[in-house]
PDB file of C-alpha atoms and ligand atoms in Angstrom:
ATOM      1  CA  MET A 207     -37.689  31.158  -0.199  1.00 52.00           C
ATOM      2  CA  ARG A 208     -36.870  27.969   1.603  1.00 57.00           C
ATOM      3  CA  PHE A 209     -37.961  25.931  -1.405  1.00 54.00           C
ATOM      4  CA  LEU A 210     -35.710  28.016  -3.639  1.00 55.00           C
ATOM      5  CA  THR A 211     -32.758  27.497  -1.328  1.00 56.00           C
ATOM      6  CA  ILE A 212     -33.273  23.757  -1.237  1.00 54.00           C
ATOM      7  CA  SER A 213     -33.682  23.627  -4.996  1.00 56.00           C
ATOM      8  CA  LEU A 214     -30.489  25.569  -5.537  1.00 54.00           C
ATOM      9  CA  LEU A 215     -28.731  23.295  -3.090  1.00 54.00           C
ATOM     10  CA  ALA A 216     -29.975  20.234  -4.951  1.00 56.00           C
ATOM     11  CA  ILE A 217     -28.861  21.672  -8.286  1.00 52.00           C
ATOM     12  CA  GLY A 218     -25.516  22.557  -6.756  1.00 52.00           C
ATOM     13  CA  LEU A 219     -25.034  19.006  -5.524  1.00 52.00           C
ATOM     14  CA  LEU A 220     -26.054  17.604  -8.875  1.00 51.00           C
ATOM     15  CA  VAL A 221     -23.651  19.872 -10.745  1.00 49.00           C
ATOM     16  CA  SER A 222     -20.757  19.204  -8.406  1.00 47.00           C
ATOM     17  CA  SER A 223     -21.244  15.465  -8.608  1.00 47.00           C
ATOM     18  CA  THR A 224     -21.533  15.331 -12.391  1.00 47.00           C
ATOM     19  CA  VAL A 225     -20.029  18.218 -14.322  1.00 49.00           C
ATOM     20  CA  PHE A 226     -17.325  19.052 -11.809  1.00 54.00           C
ATOM     21  CA  SER A 227     -16.598  15.596 -10.486  1.00 62.00           C
ATOM     22  CA  ALA A 228     -13.077  16.030  -9.175  1.00 86.00           C
ATOM     23  CA  ASP A 229     -10.176  13.797 -10.016  1.00 93.00           C
ATOM     24  CA  ILE A 230      -9.060  11.329  -7.416  1.00 95.00           C
ATOM     25  CA  GLU A 231      -5.687  12.456  -6.143  1.00 96.00           C
ATOM     26  CA  ILE A 232      -3.429  10.741  -3.617  1.00 96.00           C
ATOM     27  CA  ALA A 233      -0.048  12.180  -2.608  1.00 97.00           C
ATOM     28  CA  LEU A 234       2.452   9.710  -1.151  1.00 98.00           C
ATOM     29  CA  GLU A 235       5.848  10.130   0.487  1.00 98.00           C
ATOM     30  CA  ALA A 236       8.340   7.642  -1.013  1.00 98.00           C
ATOM     31  CA  GLU A 237      10.102   7.050   2.304  1.00 98.00           C
ATOM     32  CA  LEU A 238       6.783   6.114   3.965  1.00 97.00           C
ATOM     33  CA  ALA A 239       6.436   3.036   1.740  1.00 97.00           C
ATOM     34  CA  ASN A 240       4.843   0.052   3.504  1.00 96.00           C
ATOM     35  CA  THR A 241       7.950  -2.033   2.772  1.00 97.00           C
ATOM     36  CA  ILE A 242      11.433  -0.995   1.708  1.00 98.00           C
ATOM     37  CA  GLN A 243      13.668  -3.861   0.660  1.00 97.00           C
ATOM     38  CA  ALA A 244      17.466  -3.335   0.789  1.00 96.00           C
ATOM     39  CA  PRO A 245      19.629  -2.284  -0.902  1.00 95.00           C
ATOM     40  CA  MET A 246      16.990   0.364  -1.543  1.00 97.00           C
ATOM     41  CA  ILE A 247      17.223   2.653   1.463  1.00 97.00           C
ATOM     42  CA  ILE A 248      15.908   5.911   2.893  1.00 98.00           C
ATOM     43  CA  ALA A 249      18.312   8.840   2.701  1.00 98.00           C
ATOM     44  CA  ASP A 250      18.290  12.487   3.770  1.00 98.00           C
ATOM     45  CA  ASP A 251      18.137  15.518   1.535  1.00 98.00           C
ATOM     46  CA  LYS A 252      17.115  18.949   2.770  1.00 98.00           C
ATOM     47  CA  ASP A 253      15.554  19.726  -0.625  1.00 98.00           C
ATOM     48  CA  ALA A 254      13.385  16.579  -0.642  1.00 98.00           C
ATOM     49  CA  SER A 255       9.771  16.536   0.492  1.00 98.00           C
ATOM     50  CA  ASP A 256       9.853  16.035   4.280  1.00 98.00           C
ATOM     51  CA  GLY A 257      13.660  15.852   4.024  1.00 98.00           C
ATOM     52  CA  LYS A 258      13.880  12.239   2.860  1.00 98.00           C
ATOM     53  CA  PHE A 259      13.859  10.135  -0.302  1.00 98.00           C
ATOM     54  CA  ILE A 260      14.616   6.546  -1.348  1.00 98.00           C
ATOM     55  CA  TRP A 261      17.250   5.108  -3.644  1.00 97.00           C
ATOM     56  CA  MET A 262      19.801   2.430  -4.145  1.00 96.00           C
ATOM     57  CA  GLU A 263      22.753   4.375  -2.866  1.00 94.00           C
ATOM     58  CA  GLY A 264      25.735   4.798  -5.110  1.00 87.00           C
ATOM     59  CA  ALA A 265      27.361   6.746  -7.864  1.00 82.00           C
ATOM     60  CA  PRO A 266      25.604   6.540 -11.212  1.00 77.00           C
ATOM     61  CA  VAL A 267      27.773   3.987 -12.957  1.00 77.00           C
ATOM     62  CA  ALA A 268      27.145   1.479 -15.706  1.00 74.00           C
ATOM     63  CA  GLY A 269      26.074  -1.928 -14.467  1.00 71.00           C
ATOM     64  CA  GLY A 270      24.874  -2.634 -10.946  1.00 72.00           C
ATOM     65  CA  GLY A 271      21.314  -2.050  -9.801  1.00 82.00           C
ATOM     66  CA  GLY A 272      18.540  -4.574 -10.177  1.00 91.00           C
ATOM     67  CA  GLN A 273      18.024  -5.219  -6.474  1.00 94.00           C
ATOM     68  CA  GLY A 274      15.856  -3.672  -3.803  1.00 97.00           C
ATOM     69  CA  TRP A 275      12.418  -2.133  -4.029  1.00 98.00           C
ATOM     70  CA  ALA A 276       9.727  -0.197  -2.210  1.00 98.00           C
ATOM     71  CA  GLU A 277       6.104  -1.253  -1.960  1.00 97.00           C
ATOM     72  CA  PHE A 278       3.081   0.959  -1.350  1.00 97.00           C
ATOM     73  CA  ILE A 279      -0.399  -0.266  -0.474  1.00 95.00           C
ATOM     74  CA  ILE A 280      -2.739   2.238  -2.089  1.00 95.00           C
ATOM     75  CA  ASN A 281      -6.459   2.367  -1.479  1.00 93.00           C
ATOM     76  CA  ILE A 282      -8.226   2.672  -4.832  1.00 95.00           C
ATOM     77  CA  PRO A 283     -11.465   4.513  -3.969  1.00 93.00           C
ATOM     78  CA  GLU A 284     -13.186   4.125  -7.362  1.00 95.00           C
ATOM     79  CA  LYS A 285     -12.926   1.735 -10.262  1.00 96.00           C
ATOM     80  CA  GLY A 286     -11.300   3.229 -13.333  1.00 97.00           C
ATOM     81  CA  LYS A 287      -8.066   4.342 -14.867  1.00 98.00           C
ATOM     82  CA  TYR A 288      -5.187   5.927 -13.004  1.00 98.00           C
ATOM     83  CA  ALA A 289      -1.870   7.554 -13.803  1.00 98.00           C
ATOM     84  CA  LEU A 290       1.192   7.896 -11.604  1.00 98.00           C
ATOM     85  CA  TRP A 291       3.725  10.673 -11.262  1.00 98.00           C
ATOM     86  CA  GLY A 292       7.062  10.450  -9.481  1.00 98.00           C
ATOM     87  CA  TYR A 293       9.111  13.274  -7.947  1.00 98.00           C
ATOM     88  CA  VAL A 294      12.612  12.262  -8.930  1.00 98.00           C
ATOM     89  CA  ILE A 295      16.253  12.999  -9.531  1.00 98.00           C
ATOM     90  CA  ALA A 296      18.040  11.191 -12.355  1.00 97.00           C
ATOM     91  CA  TRP A 297      21.568  12.449 -12.851  1.00 94.00           C
ATOM     92  CA  ASP A 298      22.460  10.779 -16.115  1.00 94.00           C
ATOM     93  CA  GLY A 299      21.895   7.869 -18.457  1.00 93.00           C
ATOM     94  CA  ASN A 300      23.162   5.415 -15.851  1.00 93.00           C
ATOM     95  CA  SER A 301      20.788   6.551 -13.113  1.00 94.00           C
ATOM     96  CA  ASP A 302      17.466   7.112 -14.845  1.00 96.00           C
ATOM     97  CA  SER A 303      15.189   4.096 -14.556  1.00 97.00           C
ATOM     98  CA  PHE A 304      13.037   2.001 -12.228  1.00 98.00           C
ATOM     99  CA  TRP A 305      10.797  -1.036 -12.623  1.00 98.00           C
ATOM    100  CA  VAL A 306       7.121  -0.330 -11.810  1.00 98.00           C
ATOM    101  CA  THR A 307       4.305  -2.834 -11.231  1.00 98.00           C
ATOM    102  CA  TRP A 308       0.927  -1.999  -9.726  1.00 98.00           C
ATOM    103  CA  GLN A 309      -1.233  -4.989  -8.838  1.00 98.00           C
ATOM    104  CA  PRO A 310      -3.874  -6.057  -9.535  1.00 98.00           C
ATOM    105  CA  ALA A 311      -3.924  -3.976 -12.746  1.00 98.00           C
ATOM    106  CA  ASP A 312      -0.491  -5.454 -13.458  1.00 98.00           C
ATOM    107  CA  PRO A 313       0.291  -9.136 -12.891  1.00 98.00           C
ATOM    108  CA  ASN A 314       2.307 -10.297  -9.903  1.00 97.00           C
ATOM    109  CA  GLU A 315       5.516 -10.275 -11.907  1.00 98.00           C
ATOM    110  CA  ASP A 316       9.019  -9.672 -10.623  1.00 98.00           C
ATOM    111  CA  ALA A 317      10.200  -7.250 -13.298  1.00 98.00           C
ATOM    112  CA  GLN A 318      13.739  -7.296 -11.932  1.00 97.00           C
ATOM    113  CA  ALA A 319      13.827 -10.981 -12.816  1.00 97.00           C
ATOM    114  CA  THR A 320      11.856 -10.942 -16.084  1.00 98.00           C
ATOM    115  CA  GLN A 321      13.287  -7.617 -17.380  1.00 97.00           C
ATOM    116  CA  ASN A 322       9.896  -7.056 -19.022  1.00 98.00           C
ATOM    117  CA  THR A 323      10.075  -3.651 -20.697  1.00 98.00           C
ATOM    118  CA  GLN A 324       6.316  -3.175 -20.141  1.00 98.00           C
ATOM    119  CA  PHE A 325       7.283  -2.334 -16.557  1.00 98.00           C
ATOM    120  CA  ARG A 326      10.426  -0.310 -17.298  1.00 98.00           C
ATOM    121  CA  TRP A 327      10.153   3.358 -16.349  1.00 98.00           C
ATOM    122  CA  GLY A 328      12.568   5.609 -18.226  1.00 98.00           C
ATOM    123  CA  VAL A 329      12.906   8.458 -15.733  1.00 98.00           C
ATOM    124  CA  ALA A 330      13.253  12.003 -17.084  1.00 98.00           C
ATOM    125  CA  GLN A 331      16.769  13.206 -16.349  1.00 98.00           C
ATOM    126  CA  GLY A 332      17.544  16.159 -14.121  1.00 98.00           C
ATOM    127  CA  ALA A 333      19.851  16.852 -11.183  1.00 96.00           C
ATOM    128  CA  ALA A 334      17.179  18.760  -9.207  1.00 98.00           C
ATOM    129  CA  TRP A 335      13.897  17.296  -7.931  1.00 98.00           C
ATOM    130  CA  HIS A 336      11.295  17.269 -10.684  1.00 98.00           C
ATOM    131  CA  TRP A 337       8.052  15.524 -11.617  1.00 98.00           C
ATOM    132  CA  ASP A 338       7.914  12.787 -14.216  1.00 98.00           C
ATOM    133  CA  ARG A 339       4.834  10.890 -15.304  1.00 98.00           C
ATOM    134  CA  ILE A 340       5.531   7.178 -15.009  1.00 98.00           C
ATOM    135  CA  ASN A 341       5.906   5.684 -18.461  1.00 98.00           C
ATOM    136  CA  HIS A 342       6.909   2.439 -19.984  1.00 96.00           C
ATOM    137  CA  TRP A 343      10.100   2.594 -21.894  1.00 97.00           C
ATOM    138  CA  LEU A 344       9.600  -0.024 -24.538  1.00 97.00           C
ATOM    139  CA  ASP A 345      12.159  -0.967 -27.123  1.00 94.00           C
ATOM    140  CA  GLY A 346       9.989   0.865 -29.692  1.00 95.00           C
ATOM    141  CA  GLY A 347       9.514   4.095 -27.741  1.00 97.00           C
ATOM    142  CA  THR A 348       8.450   5.580 -24.410  1.00 97.00           C
ATOM    143  CA  PHE A 349       4.761   5.996 -23.611  1.00 98.00           C
ATOM    144  CA  ASP A 350       2.823   7.276 -20.595  1.00 98.00           C
ATOM    145  CA  ARG A 351       1.368   4.435 -18.578  1.00 98.00           C
ATOM    146  CA  GLU A 352      -2.167   4.083 -17.237  1.00 98.00           C
ATOM    147  CA  TRP A 353      -3.582   1.397 -14.975  1.00 98.00           C
ATOM    148  CA  GLU A 354      -7.173   0.191 -14.990  1.00 98.00           C
ATOM    149  CA  PHE A 355      -8.662  -1.146 -11.762  1.00 98.00           C
ATOM    150  CA  ASP A 356     -11.849  -3.223 -11.971  1.00 97.00           C
ATOM    151  CA  THR A 357     -12.159  -3.333  -8.200  1.00 95.00           C
ATOM    152  CA  THR A 358     -11.804  -0.809  -5.417  1.00 95.00           C
ATOM    153  CA  GLY A 359      -9.623  -1.332  -2.383  1.00 93.00           C
ATOM    154  CA  GLU A 360      -6.004  -2.152  -1.872  1.00 94.00           C
ATOM    155  CA  ALA A 361      -3.593  -2.096  -4.787  1.00 96.00           C
ATOM    156  CA  VAL A 362       0.093  -2.833  -4.394  1.00 97.00           C
ATOM    157  CA  LEU A 363       2.534  -0.557  -6.163  1.00 98.00           C
ATOM    158  CA  ARG A 364       6.137  -1.727  -6.374  1.00 98.00           C
ATOM    159  CA  ILE A 365       8.912   0.645  -7.438  1.00 98.00           C
ATOM    160  CA  ALA A 366      11.980  -1.513  -7.937  1.00 98.00           C
ATOM    161  CA  VAL A 367      15.598  -0.534  -8.501  1.00 97.00           C
ATOM    162  CA  ARG A 368      16.798  -0.903 -12.066  1.00 96.00           C
ATOM    163  CA  GLU A 369      19.858   1.352 -12.041  1.00 95.00           C
ATOM    164  CA  ASP A 370      21.834   2.541  -9.022  1.00 92.00           C
ATOM    165  CA  ALA A 371      21.342   6.105  -7.855  1.00 95.00           C
ATOM    166  CA  THR A 372      17.919   6.875  -9.357  1.00 97.00           C
ATOM    167  CA  MET A 373      16.145   8.862  -6.614  1.00 98.00           C
ATOM    168  CA  LEU A 374      12.470   8.934  -5.666  1.00 98.00           C
ATOM    169  CA  ASP A 375      11.103  11.516  -3.225  1.00 98.00           C
ATOM    170  CA  ALA A 376       7.307  11.293  -3.593  1.00 98.00           C
ATOM    171  CA  LEU A 377       4.498   9.857  -5.720  1.00 98.00           C
ATOM    172  CA  PHE A 378       1.230  11.293  -6.969  1.00 98.00           C
ATOM    173  CA  VAL A 379      -1.713   9.092  -7.942  1.00 97.00           C
ATOM    174  CA  THR A 380      -4.397  10.656 -10.137  1.00 97.00           C
ATOM    175  CA  SER A 381      -7.446   9.574 -12.098  1.00 97.00           C
ATOM    176  CA  ASN A 382      -6.546  12.293 -14.605  1.00 97.00           C
ATOM    177  CA  ILE A 383      -4.937  10.083 -17.238  1.00 97.00           C
ATOM    178  CA  LYS A 384      -5.102  12.736 -19.966  1.00 97.00           C
ATOM    179  CA  ALA A 385      -2.677  15.195 -18.438  1.00 96.00           C
ATOM    180  CA  THR A 386       0.746  15.112 -20.036  1.00 94.00           C
ATOM    181  CA  ASN A 387       2.401  17.804 -17.945  1.00 96.00           C
ATOM    182  CA  GLU A 388       2.485  18.401 -14.219  1.00 95.00           C
ATOM    183  CA  GLY A 389       0.395  21.587 -14.418  1.00 95.00           C
ATOM    184  CA  GLU A 390      -2.493  19.829 -16.144  1.00 96.00           C
ATOM    185  CA  ALA A 391      -2.224  16.950 -13.707  1.00 97.00           C
ATOM    186  CA  SER A 392      -2.238  19.311 -10.690  1.00 96.00           C
ATOM    187  CA  VAL A 393       0.513  17.253  -9.113  1.00 98.00           C
ATOM    188  CA  ARG A 394       1.472  18.137  -5.569  1.00 97.00           C
ATOM    189  CA  LEU A 395       3.812  16.935  -2.881  1.00 98.00           C
ATOM    190  CA  PRO A 396       2.294  15.314   0.204  1.00 98.00           C
ATOM    191  CA  ASP A 397       1.411  17.536   3.147  1.00 97.00           C
ATOM    192  CA  ASP A 398       1.060  16.579   6.825  1.00 96.00           C
ATOM    193  CA  LYS A 399      -2.475  15.321   6.272  1.00 95.00           C
ATOM    194  CA  ASP A 400      -1.398  13.111   3.354  1.00 95.00           C
ATOM    195  CA  ARG A 401       1.446  11.689   5.424  1.00 96.00           C
ATOM    196  CA  LYS A 402      -0.911  10.946   8.309  1.00 94.00           C
ATOM    197  CA  ILE A 403      -3.275   9.031   6.016  1.00 92.00           C
ATOM    198  CA  GLN A 404      -0.341   7.146   4.514  1.00 94.00           C
ATOM    199  CA  VAL A 405       1.175   6.194   7.873  1.00 92.00           C
ATOM    200  CA  GLU A 406      -2.120   5.066   9.342  1.00 87.00           C
ATOM    201  CA  GLY A 407      -2.962   3.053   6.259  1.00 74.00           C
ATOM    202  CA  LEU A 408      -6.466   3.288   4.886  1.00 57.00           C
ATOM    203  CA  ALA A 409      -8.162   6.035   6.817  1.00 43.00           C
ATOM    204  CA  VAL A 410     -10.885   3.754   8.158  1.00 40.00           C
ATOM    205  CA  ASN A 411      -9.034   0.478   8.685  1.00 40.00           C
ATOM    206  CA  PRO A 412      -6.524  -0.516  11.327  1.00 40.00           C
ATOM    207  CA  LYS A 413      -3.131  -1.565   9.994  1.00 42.00           C
ATOM    208  CA  LYS A 414      -3.606  -5.172  10.988  1.00 40.00           C
ATOM    209  CA  LYS A 415      -6.490  -5.565   8.578  1.00 42.00           C
ATOM    210  CA  ILE A 416      -4.395  -4.221   5.709  1.00 44.00           C
ATOM    211  CA  ALA A 417      -1.696  -6.771   6.369  1.00 39.00           C
ATOM    212  CA  THR A 418      -4.259  -9.562   6.295  1.00 37.00           C
ATOM    213  CA  THR A 419      -5.810  -8.368   3.077  1.00 44.00           C
ATOM    214  CA  TRP A 420      -2.424  -7.822   1.487  1.00 43.00           C
ATOM    215  CA  GLY A 421      -1.674 -11.450   2.198  1.00 40.00           C
ATOM    216  CA  SER A 422      -4.797 -12.521   0.392  1.00 42.00           C
ATOM    217  CA  ILE A 423      -3.984 -10.291  -2.587  1.00 43.00           C
ATOM    218  CA  LYS A 424      -0.567 -11.901  -2.891  1.00 44.00           C
ATOM    219  CA  LYS A 425      -2.116 -15.325  -2.743  1.00 42.00           C
ATOM    220  CA  GLN A 426      -4.698 -14.451  -5.350  1.00 41.00           C
ATOM    221  CA  TYR A 427      -2.153 -13.284  -7.918  1.00 42.00           C
ATOM    222  CA  LYS A 428       0.552 -15.823  -7.282  1.00 37.00           C
TER     223      LYS A 428
HETATM  224 CA1   CA B1263      19.535   4.370 -18.076  1.00 50.46          CA
HETATM  225 CA1   CA B1264      10.128  12.488   0.542  1.00 50.46          CA
END
């Protein structure tokens, strides 16, 4: 009987680690970014996750934008491909885009300066909070993005202002790159546990160590 139990346990472990290997999923609160550079700011909204979101404040008007950003240090637990989803509001055609770079999968490029459309996210419009998979809006069309990481550890995601008034409430990182809608991707907003992990940095490392390593990443990709 004991042998049977152990065997079943072993099979169970084998099955769960192969057939049912779960996607990696990380839920992040936009306003808990490691760095927020003005004029991008944190603002209040009772309908936003944890009551706050980030944006470059202003009415959605033509022109403007192009300054300010938020940076997130994300611990990549396994090598491989990842997709990103944003929980957003984009009122109209003048408030529906960001620049997105995620190092080291992306180069250390200031997309606000280079205007490289590879990093241009055309945000799905809507006046209520909704999920949108981060894409690149190229001159020839808009395509879902995926990022491939050859190393584990800290990766630096920058969401930079392109147009005034585009709003970001939360982010969802997933290794499920196939999903094209939020149901398939099992997107979710961060809960208290997610926020705790995000605030404390990598669960196992003190914040000081992250800062040091972040410095070396910047140096490496300069
Ligand atoms: Ca636009
Ligand atoms: Ca939020």
